[in-house]
Coordinates of C-alpha atoms and ligand atoms in Angstrom, one line a residue:
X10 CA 15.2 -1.1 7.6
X11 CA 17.9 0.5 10.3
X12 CA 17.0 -0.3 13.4
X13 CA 17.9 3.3 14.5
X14 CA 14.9 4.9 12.6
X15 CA 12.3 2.2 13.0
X16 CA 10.2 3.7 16.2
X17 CA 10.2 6.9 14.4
X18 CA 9.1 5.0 11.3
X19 CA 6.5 3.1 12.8
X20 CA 2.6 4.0 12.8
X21 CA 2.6 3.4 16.6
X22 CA 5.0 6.6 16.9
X23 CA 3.0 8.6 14.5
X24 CA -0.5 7.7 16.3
X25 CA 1.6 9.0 19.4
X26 CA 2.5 11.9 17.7
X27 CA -1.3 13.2 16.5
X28 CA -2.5 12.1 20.2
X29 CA -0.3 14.6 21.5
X30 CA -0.7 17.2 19.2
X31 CA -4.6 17.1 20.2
X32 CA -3.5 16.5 23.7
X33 CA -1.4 19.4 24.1
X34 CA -2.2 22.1 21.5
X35 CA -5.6 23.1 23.3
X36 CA -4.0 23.0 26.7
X37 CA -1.2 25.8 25.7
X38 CA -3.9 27.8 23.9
X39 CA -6.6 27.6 26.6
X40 CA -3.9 28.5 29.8
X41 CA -2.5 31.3 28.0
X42 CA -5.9 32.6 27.3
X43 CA -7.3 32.3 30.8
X44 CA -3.5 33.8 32.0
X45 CA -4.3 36.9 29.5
X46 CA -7.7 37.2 29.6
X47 CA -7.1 37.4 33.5
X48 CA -4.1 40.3 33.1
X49 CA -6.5 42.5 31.1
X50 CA -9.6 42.1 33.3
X51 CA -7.9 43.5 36.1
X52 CA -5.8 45.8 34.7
X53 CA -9.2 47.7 33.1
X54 CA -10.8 47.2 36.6
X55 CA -8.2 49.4 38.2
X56 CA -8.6 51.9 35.6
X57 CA -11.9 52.4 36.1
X58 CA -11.4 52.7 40.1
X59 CA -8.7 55.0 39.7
X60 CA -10.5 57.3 36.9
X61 CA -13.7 57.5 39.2
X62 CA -11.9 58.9 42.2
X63 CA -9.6 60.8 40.5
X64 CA -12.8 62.5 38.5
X65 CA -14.5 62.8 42.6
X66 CA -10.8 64.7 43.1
X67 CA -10.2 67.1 40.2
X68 CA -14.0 68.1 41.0
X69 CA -13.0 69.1 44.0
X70 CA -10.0 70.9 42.6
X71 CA -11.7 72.8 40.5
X72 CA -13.9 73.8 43.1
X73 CA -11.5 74.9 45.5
X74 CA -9.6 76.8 42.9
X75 CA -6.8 74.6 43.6
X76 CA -5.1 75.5 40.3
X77 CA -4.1 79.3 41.6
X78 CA -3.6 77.8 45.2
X79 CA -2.0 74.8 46.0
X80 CA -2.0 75.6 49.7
X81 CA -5.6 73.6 50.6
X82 CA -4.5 71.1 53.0
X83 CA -7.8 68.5 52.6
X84 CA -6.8 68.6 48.5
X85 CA -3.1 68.0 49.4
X86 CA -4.1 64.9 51.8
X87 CA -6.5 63.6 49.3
X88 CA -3.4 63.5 46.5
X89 CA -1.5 61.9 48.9
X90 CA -4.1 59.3 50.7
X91 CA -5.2 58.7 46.4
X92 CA -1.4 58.2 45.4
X93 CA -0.9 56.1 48.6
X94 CA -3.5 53.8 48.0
X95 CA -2.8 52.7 44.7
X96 CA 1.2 53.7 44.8
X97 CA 1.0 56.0 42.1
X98 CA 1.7 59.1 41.4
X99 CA -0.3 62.4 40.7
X100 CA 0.9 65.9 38.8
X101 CA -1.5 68.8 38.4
X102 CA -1.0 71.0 35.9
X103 CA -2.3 74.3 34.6
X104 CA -3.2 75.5 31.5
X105 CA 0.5 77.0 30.9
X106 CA 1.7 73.5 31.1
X107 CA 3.4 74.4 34.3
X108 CA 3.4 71.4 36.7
X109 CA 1.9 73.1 39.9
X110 CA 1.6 69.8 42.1
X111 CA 3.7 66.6 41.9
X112 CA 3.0 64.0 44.8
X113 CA 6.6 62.7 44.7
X114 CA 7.5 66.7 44.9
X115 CA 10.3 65.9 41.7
X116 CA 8.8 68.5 39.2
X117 CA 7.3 70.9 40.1
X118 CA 7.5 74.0 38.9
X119 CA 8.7 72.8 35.0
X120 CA 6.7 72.7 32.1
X121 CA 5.2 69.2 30.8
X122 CA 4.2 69.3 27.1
X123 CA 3.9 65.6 26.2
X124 CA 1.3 64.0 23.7
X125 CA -0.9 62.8 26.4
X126 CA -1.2 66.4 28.1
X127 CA -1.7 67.6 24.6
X128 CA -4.5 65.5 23.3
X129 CA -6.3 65.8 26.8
X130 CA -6.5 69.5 26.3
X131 CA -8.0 69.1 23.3
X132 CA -10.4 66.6 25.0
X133 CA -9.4 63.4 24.5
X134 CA -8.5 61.5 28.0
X135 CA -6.3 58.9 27.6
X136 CA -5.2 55.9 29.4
X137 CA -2.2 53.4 28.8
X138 CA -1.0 50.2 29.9
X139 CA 2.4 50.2 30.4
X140 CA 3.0 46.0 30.8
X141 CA 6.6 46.2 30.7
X142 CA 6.9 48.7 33.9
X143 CA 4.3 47.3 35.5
X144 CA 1.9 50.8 35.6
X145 CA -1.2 52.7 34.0
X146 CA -0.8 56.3 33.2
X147 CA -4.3 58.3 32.7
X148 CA -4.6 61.8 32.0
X149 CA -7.7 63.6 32.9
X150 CA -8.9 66.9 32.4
X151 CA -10.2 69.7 35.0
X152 CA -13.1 71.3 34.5
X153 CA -14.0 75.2 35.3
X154 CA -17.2 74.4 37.5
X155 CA -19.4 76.9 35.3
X156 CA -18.0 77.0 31.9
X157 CA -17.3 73.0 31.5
X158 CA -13.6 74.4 29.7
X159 CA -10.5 72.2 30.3
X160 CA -8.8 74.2 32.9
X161 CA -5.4 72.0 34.2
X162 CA -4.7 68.5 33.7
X163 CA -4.6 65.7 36.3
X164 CA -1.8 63.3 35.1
X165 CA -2.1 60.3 37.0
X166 CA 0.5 56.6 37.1
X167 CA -0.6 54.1 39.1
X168 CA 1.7 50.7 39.8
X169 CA 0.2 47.2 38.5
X170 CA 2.7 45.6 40.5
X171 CA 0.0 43.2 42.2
X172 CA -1.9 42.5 38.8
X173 CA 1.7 41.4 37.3
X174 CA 2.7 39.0 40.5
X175 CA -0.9 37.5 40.0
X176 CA -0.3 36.9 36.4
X177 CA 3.0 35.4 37.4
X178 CA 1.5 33.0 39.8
X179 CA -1.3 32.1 37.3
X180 CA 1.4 31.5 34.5
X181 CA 3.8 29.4 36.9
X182 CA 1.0 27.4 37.6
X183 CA -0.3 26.7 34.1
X184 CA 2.8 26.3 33.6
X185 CA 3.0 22.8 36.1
X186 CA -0.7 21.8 34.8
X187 CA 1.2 21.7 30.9
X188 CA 3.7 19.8 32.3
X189 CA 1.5 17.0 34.1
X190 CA -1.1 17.1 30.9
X191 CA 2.2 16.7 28.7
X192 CA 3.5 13.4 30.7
X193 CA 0.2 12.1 30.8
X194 CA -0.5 12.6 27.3
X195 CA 2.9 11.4 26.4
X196 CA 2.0 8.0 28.2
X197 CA -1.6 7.9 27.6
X198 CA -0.5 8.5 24.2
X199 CA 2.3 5.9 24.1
X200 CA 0.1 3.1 25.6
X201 CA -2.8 3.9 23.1
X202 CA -1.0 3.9 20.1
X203 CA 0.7 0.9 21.1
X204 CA -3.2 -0.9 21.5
X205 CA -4.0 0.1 18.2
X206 CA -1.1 -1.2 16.3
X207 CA -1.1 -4.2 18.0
X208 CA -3.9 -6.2 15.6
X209 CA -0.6 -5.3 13.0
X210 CA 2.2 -6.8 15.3
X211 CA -0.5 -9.7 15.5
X212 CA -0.4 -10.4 11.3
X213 CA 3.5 -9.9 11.5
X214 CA 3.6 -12.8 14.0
X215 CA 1.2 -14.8 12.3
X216 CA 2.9 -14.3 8.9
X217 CA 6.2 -15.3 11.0
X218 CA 4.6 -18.3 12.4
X219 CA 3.8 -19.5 9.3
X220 CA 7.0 -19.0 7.7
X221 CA 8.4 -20.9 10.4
X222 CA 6.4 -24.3 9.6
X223 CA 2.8 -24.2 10.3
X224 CA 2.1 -24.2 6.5
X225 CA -1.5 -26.1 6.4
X226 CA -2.9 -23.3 8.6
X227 CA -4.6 -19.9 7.2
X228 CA -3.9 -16.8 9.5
X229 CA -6.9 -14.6 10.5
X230 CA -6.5 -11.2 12.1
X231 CA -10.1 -9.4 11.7
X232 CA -9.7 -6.9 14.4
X233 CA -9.7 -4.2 11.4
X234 CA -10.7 -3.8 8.3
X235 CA -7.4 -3.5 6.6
X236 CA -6.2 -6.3 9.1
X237 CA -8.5 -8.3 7.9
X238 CA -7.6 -7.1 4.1
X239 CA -4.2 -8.0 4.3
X240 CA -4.5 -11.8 6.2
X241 CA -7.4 -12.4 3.1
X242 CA -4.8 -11.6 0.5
X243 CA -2.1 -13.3 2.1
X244 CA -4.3 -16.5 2.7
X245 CA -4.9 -15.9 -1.1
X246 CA -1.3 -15.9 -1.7
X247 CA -0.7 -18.7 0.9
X248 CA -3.3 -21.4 -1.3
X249 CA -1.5 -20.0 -4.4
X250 CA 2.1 -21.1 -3.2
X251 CA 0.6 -24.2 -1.9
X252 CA -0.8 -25.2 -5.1
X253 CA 2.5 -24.6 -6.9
X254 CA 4.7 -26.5 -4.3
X255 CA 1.7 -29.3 -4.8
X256 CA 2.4 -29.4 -8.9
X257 CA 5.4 -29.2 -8.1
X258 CA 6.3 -31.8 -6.1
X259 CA 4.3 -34.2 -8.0
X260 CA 6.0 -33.3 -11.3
X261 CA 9.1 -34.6 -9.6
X262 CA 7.4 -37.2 -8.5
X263 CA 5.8 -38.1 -11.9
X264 CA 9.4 -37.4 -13.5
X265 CA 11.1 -39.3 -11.8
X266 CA 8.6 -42.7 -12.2
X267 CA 8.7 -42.3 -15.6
X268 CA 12.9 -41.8 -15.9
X269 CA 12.8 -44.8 -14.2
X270 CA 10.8 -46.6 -16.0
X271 CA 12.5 -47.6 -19.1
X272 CA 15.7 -47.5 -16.7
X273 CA 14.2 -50.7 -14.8
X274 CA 13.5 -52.2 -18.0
X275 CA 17.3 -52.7 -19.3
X276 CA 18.2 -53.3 -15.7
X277 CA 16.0 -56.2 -16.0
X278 CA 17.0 -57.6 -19.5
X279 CA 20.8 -56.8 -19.4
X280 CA 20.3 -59.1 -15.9
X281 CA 18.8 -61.6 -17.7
X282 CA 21.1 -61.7 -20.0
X283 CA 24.1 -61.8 -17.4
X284 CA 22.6 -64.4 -15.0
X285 CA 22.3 -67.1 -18.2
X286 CA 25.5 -69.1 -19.6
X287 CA 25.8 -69.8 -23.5
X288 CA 22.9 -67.3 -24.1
X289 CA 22.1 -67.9 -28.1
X290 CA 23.6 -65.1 -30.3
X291 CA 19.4 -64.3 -31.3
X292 CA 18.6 -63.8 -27.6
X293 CA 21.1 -61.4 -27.2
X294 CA 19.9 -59.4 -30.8
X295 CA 16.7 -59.2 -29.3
X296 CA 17.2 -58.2 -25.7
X297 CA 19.6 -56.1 -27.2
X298 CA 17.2 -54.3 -29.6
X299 CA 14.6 -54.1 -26.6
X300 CA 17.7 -52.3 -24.3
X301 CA 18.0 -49.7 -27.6
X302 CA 14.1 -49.4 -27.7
X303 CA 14.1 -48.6 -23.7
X304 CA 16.5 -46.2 -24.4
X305 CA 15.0 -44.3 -27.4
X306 CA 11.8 -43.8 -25.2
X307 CA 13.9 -42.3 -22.2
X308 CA 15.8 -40.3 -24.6
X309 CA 12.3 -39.4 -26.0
X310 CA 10.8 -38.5 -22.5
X311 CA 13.9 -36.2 -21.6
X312 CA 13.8 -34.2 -25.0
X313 CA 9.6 -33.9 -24.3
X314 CA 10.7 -32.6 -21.1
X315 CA 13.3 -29.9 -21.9
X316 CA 11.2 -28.6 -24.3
X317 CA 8.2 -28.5 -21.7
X318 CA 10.6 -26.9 -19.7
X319 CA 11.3 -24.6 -21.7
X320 CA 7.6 -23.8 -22.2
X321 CA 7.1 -23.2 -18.8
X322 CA 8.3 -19.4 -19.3
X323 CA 6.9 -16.2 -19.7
X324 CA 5.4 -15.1 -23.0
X325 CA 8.2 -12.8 -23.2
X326 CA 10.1 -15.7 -24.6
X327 CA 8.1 -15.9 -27.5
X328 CA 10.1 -15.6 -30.8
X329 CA 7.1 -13.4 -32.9
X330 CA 7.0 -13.4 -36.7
X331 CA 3.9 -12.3 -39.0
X332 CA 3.0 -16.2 -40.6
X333 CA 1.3 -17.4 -42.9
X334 CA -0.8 -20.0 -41.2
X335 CA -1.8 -21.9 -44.3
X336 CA 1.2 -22.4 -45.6
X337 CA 2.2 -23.8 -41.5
X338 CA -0.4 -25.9 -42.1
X339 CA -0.1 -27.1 -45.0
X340 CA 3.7 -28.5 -44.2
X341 CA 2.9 -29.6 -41.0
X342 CA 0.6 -32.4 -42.7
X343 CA 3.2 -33.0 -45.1
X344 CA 5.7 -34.1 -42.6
X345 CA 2.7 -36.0 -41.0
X346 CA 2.3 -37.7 -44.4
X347 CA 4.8 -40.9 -43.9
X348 CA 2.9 -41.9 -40.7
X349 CA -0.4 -41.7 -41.4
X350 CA -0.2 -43.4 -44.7
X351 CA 1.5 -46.5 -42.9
X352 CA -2.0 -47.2 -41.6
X353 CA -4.4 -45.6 -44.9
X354 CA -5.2 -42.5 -43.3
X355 CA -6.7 -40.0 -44.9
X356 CA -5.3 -36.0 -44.2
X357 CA -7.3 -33.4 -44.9
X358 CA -7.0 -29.5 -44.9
X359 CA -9.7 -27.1 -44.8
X360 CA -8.6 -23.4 -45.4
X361 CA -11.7 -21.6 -45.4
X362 CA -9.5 -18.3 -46.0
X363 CA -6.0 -17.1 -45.8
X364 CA -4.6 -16.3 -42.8
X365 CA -2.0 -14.4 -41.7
X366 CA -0.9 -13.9 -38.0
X367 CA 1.7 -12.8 -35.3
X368 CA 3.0 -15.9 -34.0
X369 CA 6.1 -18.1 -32.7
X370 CA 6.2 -20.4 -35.7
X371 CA 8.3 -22.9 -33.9
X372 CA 6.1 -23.2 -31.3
X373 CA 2.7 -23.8 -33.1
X374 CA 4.2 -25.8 -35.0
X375 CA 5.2 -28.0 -32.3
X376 CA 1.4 -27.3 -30.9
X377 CA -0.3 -28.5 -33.9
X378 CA 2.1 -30.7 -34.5
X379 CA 1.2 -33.2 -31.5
X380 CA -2.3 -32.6 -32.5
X381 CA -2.0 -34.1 -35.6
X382 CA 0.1 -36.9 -34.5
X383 CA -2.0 -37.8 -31.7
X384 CA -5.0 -37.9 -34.1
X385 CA -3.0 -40.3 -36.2
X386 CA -1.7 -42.1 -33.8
X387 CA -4.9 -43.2 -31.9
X388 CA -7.3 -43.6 -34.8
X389 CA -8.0 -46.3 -36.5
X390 CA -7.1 -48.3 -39.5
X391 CA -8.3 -46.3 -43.1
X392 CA -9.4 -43.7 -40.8
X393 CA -9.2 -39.7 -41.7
X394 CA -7.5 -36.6 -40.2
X395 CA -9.4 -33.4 -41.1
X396 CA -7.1 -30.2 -39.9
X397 CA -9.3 -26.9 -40.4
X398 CA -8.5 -23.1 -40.6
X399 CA -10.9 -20.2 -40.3
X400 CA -10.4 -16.6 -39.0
X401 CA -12.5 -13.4 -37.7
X402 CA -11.4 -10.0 -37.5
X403 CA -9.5 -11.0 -34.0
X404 CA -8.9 -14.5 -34.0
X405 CA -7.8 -17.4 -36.4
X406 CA -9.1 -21.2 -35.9
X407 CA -7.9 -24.6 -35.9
X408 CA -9.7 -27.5 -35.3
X409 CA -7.9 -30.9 -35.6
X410 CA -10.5 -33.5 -35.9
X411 CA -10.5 -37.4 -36.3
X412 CA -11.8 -41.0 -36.8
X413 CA -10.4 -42.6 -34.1
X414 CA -11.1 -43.8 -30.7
X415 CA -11.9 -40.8 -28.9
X416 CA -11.7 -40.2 -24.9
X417 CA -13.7 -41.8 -22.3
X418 CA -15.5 -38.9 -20.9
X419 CA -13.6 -39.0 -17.2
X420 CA -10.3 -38.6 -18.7
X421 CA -11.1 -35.8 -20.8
X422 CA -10.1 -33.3 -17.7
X423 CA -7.2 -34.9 -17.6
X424 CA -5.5 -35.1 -20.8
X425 CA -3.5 -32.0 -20.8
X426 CA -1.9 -33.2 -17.3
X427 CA 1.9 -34.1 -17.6
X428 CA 2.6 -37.4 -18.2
X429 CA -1.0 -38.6 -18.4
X430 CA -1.9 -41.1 -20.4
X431 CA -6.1 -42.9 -21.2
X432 CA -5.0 -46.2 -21.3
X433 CA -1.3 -47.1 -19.4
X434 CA -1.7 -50.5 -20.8
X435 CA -1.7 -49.6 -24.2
X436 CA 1.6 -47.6 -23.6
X437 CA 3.8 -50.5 -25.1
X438 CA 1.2 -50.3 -28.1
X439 CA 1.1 -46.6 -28.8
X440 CA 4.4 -45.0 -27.7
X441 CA 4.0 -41.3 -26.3
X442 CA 5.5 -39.6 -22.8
X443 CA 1.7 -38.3 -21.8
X444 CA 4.0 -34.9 -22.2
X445 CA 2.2 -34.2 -25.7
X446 CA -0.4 -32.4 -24.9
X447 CA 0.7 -30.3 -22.3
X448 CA 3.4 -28.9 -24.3
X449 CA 0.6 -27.9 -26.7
X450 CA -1.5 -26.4 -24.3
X451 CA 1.5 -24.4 -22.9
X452 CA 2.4 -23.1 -26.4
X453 CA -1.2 -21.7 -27.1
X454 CA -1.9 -20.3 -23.9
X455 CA 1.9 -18.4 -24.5
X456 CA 0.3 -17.0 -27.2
X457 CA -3.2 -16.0 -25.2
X458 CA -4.5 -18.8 -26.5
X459 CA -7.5 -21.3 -25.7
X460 CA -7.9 -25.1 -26.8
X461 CA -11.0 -26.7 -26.2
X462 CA -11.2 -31.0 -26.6
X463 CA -15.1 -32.9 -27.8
X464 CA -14.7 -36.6 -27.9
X465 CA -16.8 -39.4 -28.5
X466 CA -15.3 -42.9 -27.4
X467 CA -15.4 -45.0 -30.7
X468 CA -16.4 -42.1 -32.9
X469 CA -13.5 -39.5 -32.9
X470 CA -12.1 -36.7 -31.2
X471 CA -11.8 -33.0 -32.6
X472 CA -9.6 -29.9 -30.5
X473 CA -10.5 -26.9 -31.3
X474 CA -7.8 -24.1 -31.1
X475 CA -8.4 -20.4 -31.2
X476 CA -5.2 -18.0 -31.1
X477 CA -5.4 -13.9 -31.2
X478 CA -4.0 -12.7 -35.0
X479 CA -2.3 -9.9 -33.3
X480 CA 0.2 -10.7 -30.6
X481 CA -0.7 -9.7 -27.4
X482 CA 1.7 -8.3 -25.5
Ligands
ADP17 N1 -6.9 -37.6 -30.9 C1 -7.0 -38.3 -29.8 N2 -7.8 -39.4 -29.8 C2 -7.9 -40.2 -28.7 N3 -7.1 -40.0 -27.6 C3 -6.3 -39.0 -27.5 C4 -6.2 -38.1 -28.6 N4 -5.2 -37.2 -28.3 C5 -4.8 -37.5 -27.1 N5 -5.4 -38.6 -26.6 C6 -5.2 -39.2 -25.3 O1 -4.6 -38.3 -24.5 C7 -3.4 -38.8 -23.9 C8 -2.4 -37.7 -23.8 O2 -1.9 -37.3 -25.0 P1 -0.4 -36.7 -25.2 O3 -0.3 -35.7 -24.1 O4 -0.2 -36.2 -26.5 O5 0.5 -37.9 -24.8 P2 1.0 -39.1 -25.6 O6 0.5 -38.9 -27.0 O7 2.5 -39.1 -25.5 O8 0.4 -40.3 -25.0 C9 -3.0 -39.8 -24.9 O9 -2.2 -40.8 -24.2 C10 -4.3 -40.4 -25.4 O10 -4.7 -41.3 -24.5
MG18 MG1 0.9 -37.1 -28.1

């Protein structure tokens, strides 16, 4: 990750970011409510003032006539006390549209035709806020005393300069209060987000601290659900790697004792043979014939263990061919024939039906293979072999049972282990690597497999193998 980008990445920055967003949003919205809510309060308030005097004053006007005589001096001082007050100004004017009165003496005498005067005559007063210039314009109508009909127009502007410096104030000041609620959120926010991501900085440094050497240890971080979520699965993944480094290391452990094995065996002959003088020409046949036999068996052990190696990968390695599992069968126990009639045993096949099936045909071979040769190999004299085949619509079946020996019950769970053999003493009687039947177990469960072992010691032994007939992917 660049370093640049990672705050702005990170969930700590994000949390931040929604914190402010709920900080700050309402703030703005509720102070330019209050600031406009405020401005149009007041600015209907001193409408309403304004209309109710002016509708005491154009009473009076039309009272005193004051349409065909502007001369009355306590009208005239009114205008100007009303136009004073609220610095405004006021223009009369008749029914010709003739401006007969203006308090700031600019028109009088010319004609004023606009909407407003217009639409009042025809009885609608109206009043406008003019925000920009800082005033309200109302027009209102005179009415003849008797006859109720519009008789002049009173056409009135008052300033709002007052109502504008307040709303300034107001917005200068919710102005400062956003600013202080911003830099508070901002920290608050900061210094929040950073507690809750913290339990995550925790598994990161636990998940470091392991890494670094502390492998026995499980880490634990339960302060959240998905904390605790992702130490379990890493624990999970923790044992897992643990158990492989475990098989591991003992596999090179095991490896290695058996390499050296035959290794110190010719070391110890050929020394024998060095540290005598005149050794007879027969001695040296013989310990030279045991050297060769040591030799053979490493030899054996490394080819055993390429080809477990070998085994040890994917499926994807298998070479898949539709086979005809009889026929496999059938010549596996014919190459099996020259050994097991060295010691009169018997070899019998069993095909219950014929089979045909995706499989790697060198590798079950090799997997039924070392069945067959184990149950030769540890049975006993005039003994039989009885190899079996059966099928269902998803499976076929072999079962490889004997006469021989069997397995002592505690080693059972052990037989498919590398390198294990029942008896280590009888190795120099019965030569074998213990690799066997793990490279059989290996091949079967390559193909999704299962192989299953019943033993009784003295009575026999019979594994039972069950493959899928259509390769599973
Ligand atoms: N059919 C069997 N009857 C009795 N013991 C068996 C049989 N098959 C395997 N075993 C035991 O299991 C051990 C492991 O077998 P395997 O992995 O093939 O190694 P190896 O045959 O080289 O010893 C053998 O050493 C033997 O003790
Ligand atoms: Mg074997």
């Amino acid at each position: 990750m660049q370093k640049k980008f990672r705050f702005f990445k990170s969930l700590r920055f994000r949390i931040m970011i929604i914190l402010i967003i709920i900080g700050i949003v309402p703030s703005v919205i509720v102070a330019t409510g209050v600031v406009q809510s405020y401005e149009t309060r007041a600015v209907s308030l001193r409408s309403i003032n304004v209309k109710n005097q002016c509708d005491i004053l154009s009473n009076q006007l039309a009272a005193g006539d004051y349409l065909h005589n502007t001369d009355s001096q306590v009208i005239n001082s009114q205008l100007t006390q009303l136009s004073n007050i609220y610095s405004g100004r006021i223009i009369i004017i008749d029914s010709d549209f003739k401006i007969i009165k203006d308090t700031y003496d600019l028109e009088t005498g010319k004609t004023s035709v606009s909407e407003e005067v217009i639409s009042c005559y025809k009885g609608t007063a109206t009043s406008k806020y003019d925000k920009q210039n800082a005033y309200i314009e109302m027009t209102l109508p005179i009415q003849d005393v008797n006859t109720k009909a519009t008789i002049g127009i009173m056409l009135v502007s008052v300033s709002t300069n007052e109502i504008a410096a307040s709303v300034d104030i107001l917005e200068q000041k919710s102005i400062i209060m956003l600013a202080i609620i911003c830099v508070l959120v901002i920290a608050f926010g900061y210094i929040l987000a950073g507690i809750l991501v913290k339990p995550f900085a925790r598994v990161t440094r636990s998940i470091e601290d392991l890494t670094d050497g502390y492998l026995d240890e499980n880490i634990s971080v339960p302060d959240y659900t998905e904390t605790e979520l992702i130490t379990d699965a890493f624990n999970k993944m923790l044992t897992k790697v643990k158990t492989l480094d475990n098989s591991r290391q003992e596999f090179v452990s095991n490896v290695s004792h058996e390499l050296k094995t035959p290794l110190t065996s010719m070391k110890v002959l050929a020394d024998s043979l060095l540290g005598q003088e005149n050794v007879p020409i027969e001695l040296y046949q013989e310990f030279m014939q045991d050297i060769a036999d040591e030799i053979d068996r490493e030899s054996n052990i490394i080819s055993d263990l390429l080809t477990l190696v070998k085994m040890d990968k994917k499926a994807d390695q298998l070479n898949i061919d539709i086979t005809n599992i009889n026929d496999l069968l059938e010549s596996i126990l014919k190459r099996m024939t020259p050994i097991s009639s060295r010691r009169n045993i018997e070899l019998i096949l069993d095909s219950f039906r014929p089979v045909q099936a995706e499989v790697d045909q060198v590798k079950l071979t090799l997997a039924i293979s070392n069945l067959v040769e184990n149950a030769i190999k540890y049975n006993v004299e005039d003994g039989w072999v009885r190899v079996s085949l059966n099928a269902d619509h998803k499976y076929f079946y072999v079962t490889v049972a004997d006469s021989g020996r069997g397995i002592p019950e505690a080693s059972i769970e052990h037989i498919f282990e590398r390198f294990y053999r029942v008896d280590k003493s009888h190795s120099t009687e019965i030569e074998g690597t213990g690799l066997g039947l793990a490279i059989t177990r290996n091949a079967i469960v390559m193909h999704r497999g299962a192989i299953k072992v019943y033993s009784k010691e003295n009575e026999g032994t019979t594994f039972s193998v069950r493959i899928p007939l259509i390769h599973i992917e």
